[in-house]
Amino acid sequence: MEVIIAETYEQMGKSAAQMVAQVINTKPNAVLGMATGSTPLALYRELVRMHREEGLDFSQVTTFNLDEYVGLPVTHPQSYHYFMHENFFKHVNIPAQHIYIPSGTTSNYEAFCAWFEQRILDCGGIDLQILGIGSDGHIAFNEPTSSLSSRTRLKTLAKQTIDDNARFFDKREDVPIYAITMGVGTILEARKLLLVANGKNKAAAVAAMIEGPVTGMITASALQLHPSATVFIDKDASGELKMIDYYNWIQQMKPGAPKH
Ligand code: F6R
């Protein structure tokens, strides 16, 4: 796992965006996996800026979102459909028919999940999956004790996640209890993983993900099993890492490292 520590949240977003842009520039019809939440906002802002000012072209890109709350219509301001539209899709040129977000209102969740997994395969698999991390160590909505081989499915949110996400809703009781989420197994099949994390409240989960054992209790620790996972964090989120000097040393020594 490559660990890149930025001074600030905005810088974290900028360096993560560089990696996304590199994937699109190398493969204009790349398939991107998208995350919601407050963490990737700086990354999306920078991608929008690159699109406007540098001509970063999304016209052949396809996207698959990680998750969606069950029961919220797409027009609900807290639905992930709405979030993605407002914060990213309406500012770039991804064709609407290339955008896939799990449905939180389907009448048949099992059939929808199977269809969603098949669409990912039919589109050639995900080239780069963007991820955030929950304070309980989850990726997507794969809560503690999720199988590390899990696939897209309906999931009951942990109380910790409901508490964390209550900040976006008027009342805690308004936070949906269920979500539809890609599984850890689905995520691990992406060719590259990019995880962003910021803030002191993520420091323990970040340390467990990078330096702890691989465990279903911290589903983000499954990134240790992936051959190409890069973690972009800000200073606050790096506070509990034991090997921080090594991660910084690797980055400093990078320009002189032997080329393969
Ligand atoms: C969202 C998602 C979640 C969030 C995580 C962190 O699509 O998959 O795993 O990434 O809950 O959320 P924030 O960024 O709001 O702290």
Short mmCIF file of C-alpha atoms and ligand atoms in Angstrom, two decimals:
data_model
loop_
_atom_site.label_atom_id
_atom_site.label_comp_id
_atom_site.label_asym_id
_atom_site.label_seq_id
_atom_site.Cartn_x
_atom_site.Cartn_y
_atom_site.Cartn_z
CA MET A 1 0.00 0.00 0.00
CA GLU A 2 1.35 3.43 -0.89
CA VAL A 3 0.71 6.11 1.74
CA ILE A 4 0.83 9.79 0.72
CA ILE A 5 0.51 12.35 3.49
CA ALA A 6 -0.52 15.89 2.55
CA GLU A 7 -0.21 19.01 4.69
CA THR A 8 -3.85 19.99 4.22
CA TYR A 9 -7.19 18.57 3.16
CA GLU A 10 -7.20 20.55 -0.10
CA GLN A 11 -3.71 19.28 -0.99
CA MET A 12 -4.84 15.74 -0.26
CA GLY A 13 -7.66 16.22 -2.77
CA LYS A 14 -5.27 17.70 -5.35
CA SER A 15 -2.80 14.82 -5.23
CA ALA A 16 -5.58 12.24 -5.35
CA ALA A 17 -7.06 14.05 -8.38
CA GLN A 18 -3.67 13.78 -10.15
CA MET A 19 -3.93 10.03 -9.93
CA VAL A 20 -7.50 10.00 -11.30
CA ALA A 21 -6.47 12.31 -14.16
CA GLN A 22 -3.53 10.07 -14.98
CA VAL A 23 -5.84 7.07 -15.33
CA ILE A 24 -8.22 9.02 -17.62
CA ASN A 25 -5.37 10.45 -19.71
CA THR A 26 -3.91 6.97 -20.18
CA LYS A 27 -7.29 5.38 -20.89
CA PRO A 28 -9.94 7.91 -21.99
CA ASN A 29 -12.72 5.31 -21.67
CA ALA A 30 -11.71 4.39 -18.11
CA VAL A 31 -14.26 2.96 -15.70
CA LEU A 32 -14.15 4.86 -12.41
CA GLY A 33 -15.61 3.79 -9.06
CA MET A 34 -17.00 6.76 -7.14
CA ALA A 35 -17.48 7.46 -3.42
CA THR A 36 -19.66 10.01 -1.64
CA GLY A 37 -19.33 11.64 1.78
CA SER A 38 -17.48 14.74 2.88
CA THR A 39 -13.96 13.37 2.30
CA PRO A 40 -13.87 13.19 -1.53
CA LEU A 41 -15.28 16.72 -1.99
CA ALA A 42 -11.82 18.29 -2.39
CA LEU A 43 -10.91 15.58 -4.90
CA TYR A 44 -14.08 16.24 -6.93
CA ARG A 45 -13.51 20.01 -6.77
CA GLU A 46 -10.05 19.54 -8.24
CA LEU A 47 -11.30 17.20 -10.99
CA VAL A 48 -13.96 19.78 -11.91
CA ARG A 49 -11.25 22.47 -12.03
CA MET A 50 -9.08 20.27 -14.26
CA HIS A 51 -12.06 19.69 -16.55
CA ARG A 52 -12.79 23.42 -16.82
CA GLU A 53 -9.27 24.81 -16.93
CA GLU A 54 -7.18 22.01 -18.38
CA GLY A 55 -9.69 20.22 -20.58
CA LEU A 56 -9.69 16.93 -18.64
CA ASP A 57 -12.18 14.99 -20.74
CA PHE A 58 -14.73 12.63 -19.20
CA SER A 59 -16.75 12.10 -22.38
CA GLN A 60 -15.84 8.39 -22.64
CA VAL A 61 -15.66 7.69 -18.91
CA THR A 62 -18.10 5.31 -17.18
CA THR A 63 -18.74 5.46 -13.43
CA PHE A 64 -20.07 3.10 -10.79
CA ASN A 65 -20.89 4.44 -7.34
CA LEU A 66 -20.13 2.39 -4.25
CA ASP A 67 -23.41 2.71 -2.42
CA GLU A 68 -26.78 4.33 -1.85
CA TYR A 69 -29.17 4.64 1.09
CA VAL A 70 -32.27 2.48 0.91
CA GLY A 71 -35.55 4.35 0.85
CA LEU A 72 -34.37 7.81 -0.27
CA PRO A 73 -35.68 8.93 -3.64
CA VAL A 74 -33.01 10.21 -6.06
CA THR A 75 -34.30 13.76 -5.52
CA HIS A 76 -33.69 13.62 -1.74
CA PRO A 77 -30.82 16.02 -0.90
CA GLN A 78 -29.10 13.32 1.18
CA SER A 79 -29.39 10.59 -1.43
CA TYR A 80 -26.09 9.68 -3.05
CA HIS A 81 -27.68 10.19 -6.47
CA TYR A 82 -28.31 13.81 -5.52
CA PHE A 83 -24.88 14.21 -3.93
CA MET A 84 -23.07 12.96 -7.02
CA HIS A 85 -25.09 15.11 -9.35
CA GLU A 86 -24.60 18.29 -7.31
CA ASN A 87 -20.95 17.80 -6.43
CA PHE A 88 -19.58 16.21 -9.55
CA PHE A 89 -21.67 14.98 -12.46
CA LYS A 90 -23.37 18.25 -13.31
CA HIS A 91 -19.95 19.95 -13.57
CA VAL A 92 -18.23 17.48 -15.94
CA ASN A 93 -19.05 15.81 -19.26
CA ILE A 94 -19.79 12.19 -18.37
CA PRO A 95 -22.71 11.00 -20.55
CA ALA A 96 -25.74 10.31 -18.32
CA GLN A 97 -26.05 6.78 -19.71
CA HIS A 98 -22.51 6.01 -18.48
CA ILE A 99 -23.40 6.73 -14.84
CA TYR A 100 -24.36 3.84 -12.55
CA ILE A 101 -25.41 4.37 -8.93
CA PRO A 102 -27.01 1.63 -6.84
CA SER A 103 -30.76 2.04 -6.58
CA GLY A 104 -32.17 2.75 -3.14
CA THR A 105 -35.73 2.36 -4.34
CA THR A 106 -35.81 -0.82 -6.42
CA SER A 107 -38.59 -3.31 -5.75
CA ASN A 108 -36.13 -6.23 -5.92
CA TYR A 109 -32.79 -5.63 -4.23
CA GLU A 110 -31.34 -9.05 -4.91
CA ALA A 111 -32.01 -8.81 -8.64
CA PHE A 112 -30.72 -5.23 -8.71
CA CYS A 113 -27.46 -6.18 -6.98
CA ALA A 114 -26.86 -9.07 -9.40
CA TRP A 115 -27.55 -6.72 -12.34
CA PHE A 116 -25.18 -4.07 -10.92
CA GLU A 117 -22.34 -6.60 -10.55
CA GLN A 118 -22.94 -7.83 -14.11
CA ARG A 119 -22.90 -4.25 -15.47
CA ILE A 120 -19.46 -3.71 -13.91
CA LEU A 121 -18.19 -6.85 -15.66
CA ASP A 122 -19.84 -5.94 -18.96
CA CYS A 123 -18.15 -2.53 -18.85
CA GLY A 124 -14.77 -4.24 -18.49
CA GLY A 125 -14.34 -3.92 -14.71
CA ILE A 126 -13.41 -0.88 -12.66
CA ASP A 127 -10.04 0.67 -13.52
CA LEU A 128 -9.80 2.93 -10.49
CA GLN A 129 -12.02 2.79 -7.41
CA ILE A 130 -12.20 5.90 -5.21
CA LEU A 131 -12.88 5.13 -1.54
CA GLY A 132 -13.36 6.90 1.77
CA ILE A 133 -13.15 5.26 5.19
CA GLY A 134 -15.67 5.33 8.03
CA SER A 135 -14.60 6.00 11.61
CA ASP A 136 -15.39 2.29 12.21
CA GLY A 137 -12.98 1.34 9.42
CA HIS A 138 -15.61 0.57 6.79
CA ILE A 139 -15.15 0.97 3.04
CA ALA A 140 -18.36 1.63 1.10
CA PHE A 141 -20.95 0.43 3.63
CA ASN A 142 -19.12 -2.78 4.49
CA GLU A 143 -19.53 -2.50 8.22
CA PRO A 144 -17.39 -4.38 10.78
CA THR A 145 -17.72 -8.19 10.41
CA SER A 146 -18.56 -7.95 6.70
CA SER A 147 -17.05 -10.75 4.66
CA LEU A 148 -13.89 -9.76 2.83
CA SER A 149 -15.34 -11.67 -0.16
CA SER A 150 -18.72 -9.90 -0.03
CA ARG A 151 -20.47 -8.74 -3.20
CA THR A 152 -22.99 -5.95 -3.87
CA ARG A 153 -25.86 -6.41 -1.40
CA LEU A 154 -28.26 -4.86 1.04
CA LYS A 155 -26.57 -4.01 4.33
CA THR A 156 -27.75 -2.84 7.74
CA LEU A 157 -25.76 0.21 8.81
CA ALA A 158 -23.85 0.11 12.09
CA LYS A 159 -25.04 2.46 14.84
CA GLN A 160 -21.66 4.24 14.64
CA THR A 161 -22.26 5.01 10.94
CA ILE A 162 -25.79 6.23 11.64
CA ASP A 163 -24.37 8.53 14.36
CA ASP A 164 -21.59 9.76 12.06
CA ASN A 165 -23.99 10.49 9.20
CA ALA A 166 -26.66 12.12 11.37
CA ARG A 167 -24.80 15.42 10.78
CA PHE A 168 -26.22 15.50 7.26
CA PHE A 169 -29.85 14.99 8.34
CA ASP A 170 -32.27 17.09 10.41
CA LYS A 171 -32.68 14.33 13.00
CA ARG A 172 -30.82 11.10 13.79
CA GLU A 173 -34.09 9.19 13.18
CA ASP A 174 -34.04 10.42 9.57
CA VAL A 175 -30.81 8.55 8.76
CA PRO A 176 -31.67 5.43 6.72
CA ILE A 177 -30.89 2.15 8.46
CA TYR A 178 -30.18 0.15 5.31
CA ALA A 179 -27.96 0.74 2.32
CA ILE A 180 -27.10 -1.06 -0.86
CA THR A 181 -23.35 -1.36 -1.17
CA MET A 182 -20.64 -2.89 -3.29
CA GLY A 183 -18.96 -5.69 -1.39
CA VAL A 184 -15.33 -5.86 -0.29
CA GLY A 185 -14.81 -8.60 -2.89
CA THR A 186 -16.30 -6.34 -5.58
CA ILE A 187 -14.00 -3.48 -4.54
CA LEU A 188 -10.88 -5.67 -4.48
CA GLU A 189 -11.47 -6.56 -8.15
CA ALA A 190 -10.85 -2.96 -9.27
CA ARG A 191 -7.46 -2.61 -10.99
CA LYS A 192 -6.41 0.28 -8.75
CA LEU A 193 -7.73 1.54 -5.42
CA LEU A 194 -7.46 5.13 -4.19
CA LEU A 195 -8.59 5.88 -0.63
CA VAL A 196 -8.86 9.38 0.83
CA ALA A 197 -9.13 10.20 4.54
CA ASN A 198 -8.87 13.39 6.54
CA GLY A 199 -9.37 14.60 10.07
CA LYS A 200 -8.46 13.40 13.56
CA ASN A 201 -11.63 11.30 13.83
CA LYS A 202 -10.25 9.04 11.09
CA ALA A 203 -6.74 8.63 12.57
CA ALA A 204 -7.47 5.38 14.45
CA ALA A 205 -9.27 3.77 11.51
CA VAL A 206 -6.48 4.83 9.13
CA ALA A 207 -3.79 3.30 11.38
CA ALA A 208 -5.80 0.07 11.71
CA MET A 209 -6.28 -0.10 7.94
CA ILE A 210 -2.61 0.38 7.08
CA GLU A 211 -0.74 -1.16 10.02
CA GLY A 212 -3.21 -3.49 11.70
CA PRO A 213 -4.13 -7.05 10.78
CA VAL A 214 -6.34 -7.81 7.78
CA THR A 215 -9.73 -8.31 9.38
CA GLY A 216 -13.43 -8.10 8.65
CA MET A 217 -13.63 -5.90 11.76
CA ILE A 218 -11.90 -3.13 9.75
CA THR A 219 -12.99 -3.78 6.18
CA ALA A 220 -10.59 -1.12 4.87
CA SER A 221 -7.73 -3.40 5.99
CA ALA A 222 -8.61 -5.52 2.93
CA LEU A 223 -6.65 -2.89 0.95
CA GLN A 224 -3.54 -4.69 2.22
CA LEU A 225 -4.54 -7.58 -0.06
CA HIS A 226 -4.66 -5.38 -3.16
CA PRO A 227 -1.57 -5.07 -5.39
CA SER A 228 -2.22 -1.41 -6.26
CA ALA A 229 -3.76 0.57 -3.42
CA THR A 230 -2.83 4.20 -2.73
CA VAL A 231 -3.97 6.04 0.38
CA PHE A 232 -4.05 9.86 0.40
CA ILE A 233 -4.45 11.34 3.88
CA ASP A 234 -4.02 14.70 5.55
CA LYS A 235 -1.79 15.34 8.59
CA ASP A 236 -4.64 14.96 11.07
CA ALA A 237 -5.61 11.54 9.76
CA SER A 238 -1.96 10.38 9.93
CA GLY A 239 -1.70 11.02 13.69
CA GLU A 240 -1.71 7.38 14.85
CA LEU A 241 0.58 5.84 12.21
CA LYS A 242 3.69 4.16 13.63
CA MET A 243 5.60 3.95 10.34
CA ILE A 244 5.01 7.54 9.24
CA ASP A 245 8.72 8.31 8.83
CA TYR A 246 9.02 5.39 6.42
CA TYR A 247 6.05 6.54 4.29
CA ASN A 248 7.52 10.05 4.04
CA TRP A 249 11.00 8.64 3.29
CA ILE A 250 9.61 6.55 0.42
CA GLN A 251 8.02 9.66 -1.13
CA GLN A 252 11.23 11.70 -0.69
CA MET A 253 13.37 8.99 -2.29
CA LYS A 254 10.95 8.35 -5.15
CA PRO A 255 12.56 10.57 -7.82
CA GLY A 256 15.86 8.67 -7.51
CA ALA A 257 14.40 5.18 -7.28
CA PRO A 258 15.57 2.75 -9.97
CA LYS A 259 13.14 2.60 -12.89
CA HIS A 260 11.78 -0.78 -13.93
C1 F6R B 1 -19.60 6.67 0.74
C2 F6R B 1 -18.90 5.56 1.38
C3 F6R B 1 -18.50 5.60 2.82
C4 F6R B 1 -17.75 6.88 3.17
C5 F6R B 1 -17.33 6.87 4.64
C6 F6R B 1 -16.68 8.17 5.05
O1 F6R B 1 -19.87 6.39 -0.61
O2 F6R B 1 -18.69 4.59 0.73
O3 F6R B 1 -17.69 4.50 3.09
O4 F6R B 1 -16.62 6.97 2.38
O5 F6R B 1 -18.46 6.64 5.44
O6 F6R B 1 -17.59 9.22 4.92
P1 F6R B 1 -17.11 10.74 5.09
O7 F6R B 1 -16.23 11.03 3.93
O8 F6R B 1 -18.38 11.54 5.03
O9 F6R B 1 -16.40 10.81 6.39
#
